[in-house]
mmCIF file of N, CA and C in Angstrom:
data_model
loop_
_atom_site.group_PDB
_atom_site.id
_atom_site.type_symbol
_atom_site.label_atom_id
_atom_site.label_comp_id
_atom_site.label_asym_id
_atom_site.label_seq_id
_atom_site.Cartn_x
_atom_site.Cartn_y
_atom_site.Cartn_z
ATOM 1 N N THR A 45 116.471 69.537 60.207
ATOM 2 C CA THR A 45 117.762 69.618 59.560
ATOM 3 C C THR A 45 118.111 71.078 59.277
ATOM 4 N N LYS A 46 119.384 71.301 59.000
ATOM 5 C CA LYS A 46 119.843 72.647 58.677
ATOM 6 C C LYS A 46 119.109 73.170 57.447
ATOM 7 N N GLU A 47 118.950 72.325 56.455
ATOM 8 C CA GLU A 47 118.285 72.740 55.217
ATOM 9 C C GLU A 47 116.834 73.148 55.472
ATOM 10 N N LEU A 48 116.143 72.414 56.306
ATOM 11 C CA LEU A 48 114.758 72.740 56.639
ATOM 12 C C LEU A 48 114.679 74.080 57.357
ATOM 13 N N ALA A 49 115.565 74.292 58.327
ATOM 14 C CA ALA A 49 115.570 75.564 59.059
ATOM 15 C C ALA A 49 115.825 76.728 58.108
ATOM 16 N N GLU A 50 116.781 76.569 57.218
ATOM 17 C CA GLU A 50 117.095 77.640 56.260
ATOM 18 C C GLU A 50 115.942 77.870 55.293
ATOM 19 N N ALA A 51 115.258 76.809 54.894
ATOM 20 C CA ALA A 51 114.103 76.948 54.000
ATOM 21 C C ALA A 51 112.967 77.721 54.670
ATOM 22 N N MET A 52 112.940 77.690 56.015
ATOM 23 C CA MET A 52 111.933 78.430 56.769
ATOM 24 C C MET A 52 112.379 79.865 57.052
ATOM 25 N N GLY A 53 113.542 80.242 56.519
ATOM 26 C CA GLY A 53 114.040 81.594 56.712
ATOM 27 C C GLY A 53 114.833 81.792 57.993
ATOM 28 N N LEU A 54 115.211 80.708 58.654
ATOM 29 C CA LEU A 54 115.967 80.800 59.903
ATOM 30 C C LEU A 54 117.461 80.729 59.617
ATOM 31 N N THR A 55 118.233 81.395 60.436
ATOM 32 C CA THR A 55 119.678 81.255 60.358
ATOM 33 C C THR A 55 120.043 79.969 61.073
ATOM 34 N N ALA A 56 120.838 79.131 60.449
ATOM 35 C CA ALA A 56 121.161 77.827 61.023
ATOM 36 C C ALA A 56 122.662 77.575 60.963
ATOM 37 N N PHE A 57 123.133 76.775 61.887
ATOM 38 C CA PHE A 57 124.539 76.400 61.971
ATOM 39 C C PHE A 57 124.621 74.889 62.101
ATOM 40 N N TYR A 58 125.541 74.280 61.381
ATOM 41 C CA TYR A 58 125.744 72.840 61.473
ATOM 42 C C TYR A 58 127.222 72.573 61.697
ATOM 43 N N ASP A 59 127.565 71.889 62.763
ATOM 44 C CA ASP A 59 128.944 71.579 63.117
ATOM 45 C C ASP A 59 129.249 70.147 62.697
ATOM 46 N N GLU A 60 129.908 70.002 61.586
ATOM 47 C CA GLU A 60 130.213 68.685 61.024
ATOM 48 C C GLU A 60 131.073 67.851 61.982
ATOM 49 N N THR A 61 131.977 68.496 62.707
ATOM 50 C CA THR A 61 132.868 67.776 63.622
ATOM 51 C C THR A 61 132.089 67.061 64.710
ATOM 52 N N ASN A 62 131.141 67.757 65.337
ATOM 53 C CA ASN A 62 130.397 67.166 66.454
ATOM 54 C C ASN A 62 129.151 66.407 66.022
ATOM 55 N N PHE A 63 128.566 66.768 64.894
ATOM 56 C CA PHE A 63 127.281 66.187 64.526
ATOM 57 C C PHE A 63 127.313 65.384 63.226
ATOM 58 N N GLY A 64 128.485 65.207 62.652
ATOM 59 C CA GLY A 64 128.597 64.498 61.380
ATOM 60 C C GLY A 64 128.146 63.048 61.437
ATOM 61 N N ASP A 65 128.314 62.413 62.587
ATOM 62 C CA ASP A 65 127.948 61.002 62.734
ATOM 63 C C ASP A 65 126.567 60.798 63.344
ATOM 64 N N MET A 66 125.751 61.847 63.388
ATOM 65 C CA MET A 66 124.420 61.720 63.980
ATOM 66 C C MET A 66 123.560 60.777 63.142
ATOM 67 N N PRO A 67 122.861 59.869 63.796
ATOM 68 C CA PRO A 67 121.979 58.967 63.042
ATOM 69 C C PRO A 67 120.811 59.734 62.440
ATOM 70 N N SER A 68 120.392 59.318 61.271
ATOM 71 C CA SER A 68 119.255 59.976 60.614
ATOM 72 C C SER A 68 117.950 59.227 60.882
ATOM 73 N N GLU A 69 118.032 58.037 61.434
ATOM 74 C CA GLU A 69 116.830 57.271 61.738
ATOM 75 C C GLU A 69 116.563 57.289 63.239
ATOM 76 N N ALA A 70 115.373 56.917 63.637
ATOM 77 C CA ALA A 70 114.965 56.954 65.038
ATOM 78 C C ALA A 70 115.667 55.872 65.852
ATOM 79 N N ALA A 71 115.815 56.138 67.122
ATOM 80 C CA ALA A 71 116.354 55.135 68.037
ATOM 81 C C ALA A 71 115.356 53.989 68.167
ATOM 82 N N LEU A 72 115.871 52.810 68.422
ATOM 83 C CA LEU A 72 115.001 51.646 68.592
ATOM 84 C C LEU A 72 114.486 51.519 70.016
ATOM 85 N N GLY A 73 115.205 52.141 70.969
ATOM 86 C CA GLY A 73 114.758 52.056 72.353
ATOM 87 C C GLY A 73 115.513 53.014 73.243
ATOM 88 N N TYR A 74 114.957 53.231 74.424
ATOM 89 C CA TYR A 74 115.562 54.123 75.401
ATOM 90 C C TYR A 74 116.951 53.614 75.770
ATOM 91 N N GLY A 75 117.953 54.482 75.662
ATOM 92 C CA GLY A 75 119.298 54.136 76.074
ATOM 93 C C GLY A 75 120.149 53.450 75.023
ATOM 94 N N ASP A 76 119.591 53.165 73.832
ATOM 95 C CA ASP A 76 120.433 52.542 72.809
ATOM 96 C C ASP A 76 121.403 53.582 72.227
ATOM 97 N N ARG A 77 122.316 53.132 71.364
ATOM 98 C CA ARG A 77 123.378 53.993 70.848
ATOM 99 C C ARG A 77 122.839 55.240 70.153
ATOM 100 N N LYS A 78 121.802 55.101 69.359
ATOM 101 C CA LYS A 78 121.215 56.238 68.650
ATOM 102 C C LYS A 78 120.566 57.219 69.632
ATOM 103 N N PHE A 79 119.889 56.680 70.636
ATOM 104 C CA PHE A 79 119.261 57.518 71.646
ATOM 105 C C PHE A 79 120.318 58.346 72.380
ATOM 106 N N VAL A 80 121.391 57.696 72.803
ATOM 107 C CA VAL A 80 122.463 58.393 73.526
ATOM 108 C C VAL A 80 123.094 59.464 72.636
ATOM 109 N N ALA A 81 123.294 59.169 71.359
ATOM 110 C CA ALA A 81 123.871 60.154 70.438
ATOM 111 C C ALA A 81 122.977 61.392 70.337
ATOM 112 N N MET A 82 121.681 61.191 70.274
ATOM 113 C CA MET A 82 120.763 62.329 70.183
ATOM 114 C C MET A 82 120.747 63.134 71.474
ATOM 115 N N MET A 83 120.814 62.470 72.625
ATOM 116 C CA MET A 83 120.839 63.184 73.908
ATOM 117 C C MET A 83 122.116 64.006 74.032
ATOM 118 N N LEU A 84 123.245 63.460 73.605
ATOM 119 C CA LEU A 84 124.505 64.211 73.643
ATOM 120 C C LEU A 84 124.458 65.403 72.694
ATOM 121 N N ALA A 85 123.797 65.244 71.565
ATOM 122 C CA ALA A 85 123.667 66.364 70.623
ATOM 123 C C ALA A 85 122.930 67.523 71.282
ATOM 124 N N LYS A 86 121.890 67.220 72.063
ATOM 125 C CA LYS A 86 121.156 68.286 72.769
ATOM 126 C C LYS A 86 122.084 69.006 73.747
ATOM 127 N N VAL A 87 122.893 68.243 74.470
ATOM 128 C CA VAL A 87 123.815 68.843 75.439
ATOM 129 C C VAL A 87 124.833 69.730 74.719
ATOM 130 N N PHE A 88 125.366 69.268 73.600
ATOM 131 C CA PHE A 88 126.331 70.078 72.840
ATOM 132 C C PHE A 88 125.694 71.380 72.361
ATOM 133 N N CYS A 89 124.466 71.298 71.879
ATOM 134 C CA CYS A 89 123.786 72.507 71.395
ATOM 135 C C CYS A 89 123.594 73.519 72.516
ATOM 136 N N VAL A 90 123.191 73.047 73.681
ATOM 137 C CA VAL A 90 122.995 73.928 74.830
ATOM 138 C C VAL A 90 124.329 74.557 75.236
ATOM 139 N N GLN A 91 125.392 73.759 75.232
ATOM 140 C CA GLN A 91 126.704 74.286 75.591
ATOM 141 C C GLN A 91 127.137 75.377 74.612
ATOM 142 N N MET A 92 126.922 75.173 73.322
ATOM 143 C CA MET A 92 127.323 76.176 72.331
ATOM 144 C C MET A 92 126.568 77.484 72.522
ATOM 145 N N VAL A 93 125.280 77.405 72.789
ATOM 146 C CA VAL A 93 124.485 78.617 73.021
ATOM 147 C C VAL A 93 124.980 79.320 74.282
ATOM 148 N N SER A 94 125.261 78.557 75.319
ATOM 149 C CA SER A 94 125.758 79.126 76.569
ATOM 150 C C SER A 94 127.103 79.812 76.362
ATOM 151 N N MET A 95 127.990 79.198 75.599
ATOM 152 C CA MET A 95 129.311 79.767 75.352
ATOM 153 C C MET A 95 129.227 81.084 74.569
ATOM 154 N N LEU A 96 128.146 81.272 73.838
ATOM 155 C CA LEU A 96 127.943 82.529 73.113
ATOM 156 C C LEU A 96 127.442 83.639 74.037
ATOM 157 N N GLY A 97 127.141 83.296 75.290
ATOM 158 C CA GLY A 97 126.753 84.287 76.272
ATOM 159 C C GLY A 97 125.266 84.571 76.349
ATOM 160 N N TYR A 98 124.452 83.751 75.710
ATOM 161 C CA TYR A 98 123.004 83.958 75.750
ATOM 162 C C TYR A 98 122.388 83.404 77.028
ATOM 163 N N ASP A 99 121.330 84.043 77.491
ATOM 164 C CA ASP A 99 120.479 83.471 78.526
ATOM 165 C C ASP A 99 119.440 82.627 77.810
ATOM 166 N N PHE A 100 119.120 81.463 78.348
ATOM 167 C CA PHE A 100 118.156 80.598 77.673
ATOM 168 C C PHE A 100 117.458 79.701 78.666
ATOM 169 N N LEU A 101 116.339 79.178 78.247
ATOM 170 C CA LEU A 101 115.583 78.201 79.020
ATOM 171 C C LEU A 101 115.559 76.922 78.197
ATOM 172 N N PHE A 102 116.141 75.858 78.732
ATOM 173 C CA PHE A 102 116.204 74.574 78.049
ATOM 174 C C PHE A 102 115.376 73.586 78.852
ATOM 175 N N GLN A 103 114.408 72.967 78.208
ATOM 176 C CA GLN A 103 113.510 72.059 78.916
ATOM 177 C C GLN A 103 113.045 70.959 77.984
ATOM 178 N N ASP A 104 112.503 69.906 78.580
ATOM 179 C CA ASP A 104 111.902 68.836 77.788
ATOM 180 C C ASP A 104 110.631 69.353 77.122
ATOM 181 N N VAL A 105 110.272 68.733 76.036
ATOM 182 C CA VAL A 105 109.103 69.165 75.273
ATOM 183 C C VAL A 105 107.797 68.906 76.019
ATOM 184 N N ASP A 106 107.816 67.995 76.990
ATOM 185 C CA ASP A 106 106.575 67.662 77.702
ATOM 186 C C ASP A 106 106.380 68.473 78.991
ATOM 187 N N ILE A 107 107.126 69.550 79.163
ATOM 188 C CA ILE A 107 106.977 70.435 80.319
ATOM 189 C C ILE A 107 105.918 71.492 80.012
ATOM 190 N N VAL A 108 105.029 71.714 80.969
ATOM 191 C CA VAL A 108 103.987 72.737 80.835
ATOM 192 C C VAL A 108 104.161 73.727 81.970
ATOM 193 N N TRP A 109 104.202 75.004 81.644
ATOM 194 C CA TRP A 109 104.297 76.057 82.651
ATOM 195 C C TRP A 109 102.921 76.664 82.836
ATOM 196 N N TYR A 110 102.478 76.758 84.087
ATOM 197 C CA TYR A 110 101.194 77.382 84.384
ATOM 198 C C TYR A 110 101.316 78.890 84.520
ATOM 199 N N THR A 111 102.533 79.353 84.803
ATOM 200 C CA THR A 111 102.829 80.783 84.817
ATOM 201 C C THR A 111 104.169 80.981 84.125
ATOM 202 N N ASN A 112 104.481 82.210 83.791
ATOM 203 C CA ASN A 112 105.724 82.517 83.099
ATOM 204 C C ASN A 112 106.909 82.239 84.026
ATOM 205 N N PRO A 113 107.776 81.274 83.711
ATOM 206 C CA PRO A 113 108.904 80.958 84.593
ATOM 207 C C PRO A 113 109.941 82.078 84.643
ATOM 208 N N LEU A 114 109.992 82.893 83.630
ATOM 209 C CA LEU A 114 110.981 83.976 83.613
ATOM 210 C C LEU A 114 110.717 84.980 84.722
ATOM 211 N N ASP A 115 109.453 85.155 85.102
ATOM 212 C CA ASP A 115 109.134 86.037 86.225
ATOM 213 C C ASP A 115 109.825 85.537 87.501
ATOM 214 N N TYR A 116 109.812 84.231 87.719
ATOM 215 C CA TYR A 116 110.473 83.638 88.894
ATOM 216 C C TYR A 116 111.989 83.817 88.801
ATOM 217 N N PHE A 117 112.560 83.504 87.638
ATOM 218 C CA PHE A 117 114.008 83.583 87.479
ATOM 219 C C PHE A 117 114.529 85.008 87.651
ATOM 220 N N ASN A 118 113.735 85.988 87.300
ATOM 221 C CA ASN A 118 114.167 87.383 87.332
ATOM 222 C C ASN A 118 113.880 88.089 88.662
ATOM 223 N N LYS A 119 113.284 87.397 89.632
ATOM 224 C CA LYS A 119 113.022 88.014 90.939
ATOM 225 C C LYS A 119 114.338 88.362 91.630
ATOM 226 N N LYS A 120 114.322 89.488 92.343
ATOM 227 C CA LYS A 120 115.523 89.947 93.043
ATOM 228 C C LYS A 120 116.072 88.893 94.006
ATOM 229 N N GLU A 121 115.188 88.220 94.735
ATOM 230 C CA GLU A 121 115.642 87.235 95.723
ATOM 231 C C GLU A 121 116.275 85.998 95.074
ATOM 232 N N ASN A 122 116.096 85.833 93.775
ATOM 233 C CA ASN A 122 116.706 84.708 93.069
ATOM 234 C C ASN A 122 117.964 85.113 92.299
ATOM 235 N N ALA A 123 118.369 86.366 92.448
ATOM 236 C CA ALA A 123 119.566 86.856 91.753
ATOM 237 C C ALA A 123 120.800 86.118 92.277
ATOM 238 N N GLY A 124 121.790 85.996 91.449
ATOM 239 C CA GLY A 124 123.028 85.356 91.873
ATOM 240 C C GLY A 124 123.153 83.905 91.459
ATOM 241 N N PHE A 125 122.078 83.315 90.961
ATOM 242 C CA PHE A 125 122.150 81.939 90.476
ATOM 243 C C PHE A 125 122.452 81.944 88.983
ATOM 244 N N ASP A 126 123.365 81.088 88.570
ATOM 245 C CA ASP A 126 123.697 80.975 87.152
ATOM 246 C C ASP A 126 122.881 79.906 86.451
ATOM 247 N N ILE A 127 122.364 78.946 87.227
ATOM 248 C CA ILE A 127 121.688 77.814 86.607
ATOM 249 C C ILE A 127 120.651 77.231 87.576
ATOM 250 N N TYR A 128 119.553 76.748 87.021
ATOM 251 C CA TYR A 128 118.527 76.042 87.797
ATOM 252 C C TYR A 128 118.368 74.652 87.180
ATOM 253 N N PHE A 129 118.083 73.666 88.006
ATOM 254 C CA PHE A 129 117.857 72.310 87.527
ATOM 255 C C PHE A 129 116.538 71.777 88.030
ATOM 256 N N GLN A 130 115.950 70.893 87.267
ATOM 257 C CA GLN A 130 114.778 70.140 87.700
ATOM 258 C C GLN A 130 115.072 68.681 87.432
ATOM 259 N N ASP A 131 114.773 67.819 88.381
ATOM 260 C CA ASP A 131 115.009 66.392 88.246
ATOM 261 C C ASP A 131 113.675 65.675 88.085
ATOM 262 N N ASP A 132 113.526 64.935 86.990
ATOM 263 C CA ASP A 132 112.256 64.243 86.763
ATOM 264 C C ASP A 132 112.215 62.880 87.441
ATOM 265 N N GLY A 133 113.313 62.494 88.099
ATOM 266 C CA GLY A 133 113.326 61.249 88.850
ATOM 267 C C GLY A 133 113.665 60.008 88.044
ATOM 268 N N ALA A 134 113.795 60.134 86.732
ATOM 269 C CA ALA A 134 114.118 58.962 85.899
ATOM 270 C C ALA A 134 115.622 58.747 85.898
ATOM 271 N N HIS A 135 116.044 57.667 86.506
ATOM 272 C CA HIS A 135 117.485 57.382 86.604
ATOM 273 C C HIS A 135 117.841 56.013 86.069
ATOM 274 N N SER A 136 116.994 55.412 85.289
ATOM 275 C CA SER A 136 117.273 54.070 84.766
ATOM 276 C C SER A 136 117.620 54.157 83.291
ATOM 277 N N THR A 137 118.344 53.177 82.819
ATOM 278 C CA THR A 137 118.666 53.077 81.376
ATOM 279 C C THR A 137 118.252 51.735 80.859
#
């Protein structure tokens, strides 16, 4: 929560318009209304950071990098790309 982040000394922002209706309890299952609301919240957060002009790496929590991915992204031969995607193959709801 915003309060927790601020208590840890972090600067935090809370957008009541987009996140005011966020559920405070856990989703009951994959794809239910609460689950979808939380997934959309992640997308909104990423969009806001992007609109501020920051470079960032957004990934699932269960991703493990064996080497620093930024080295790959910053290679000269990879210049010119604005975005990279990885597909985990899960397409069911």
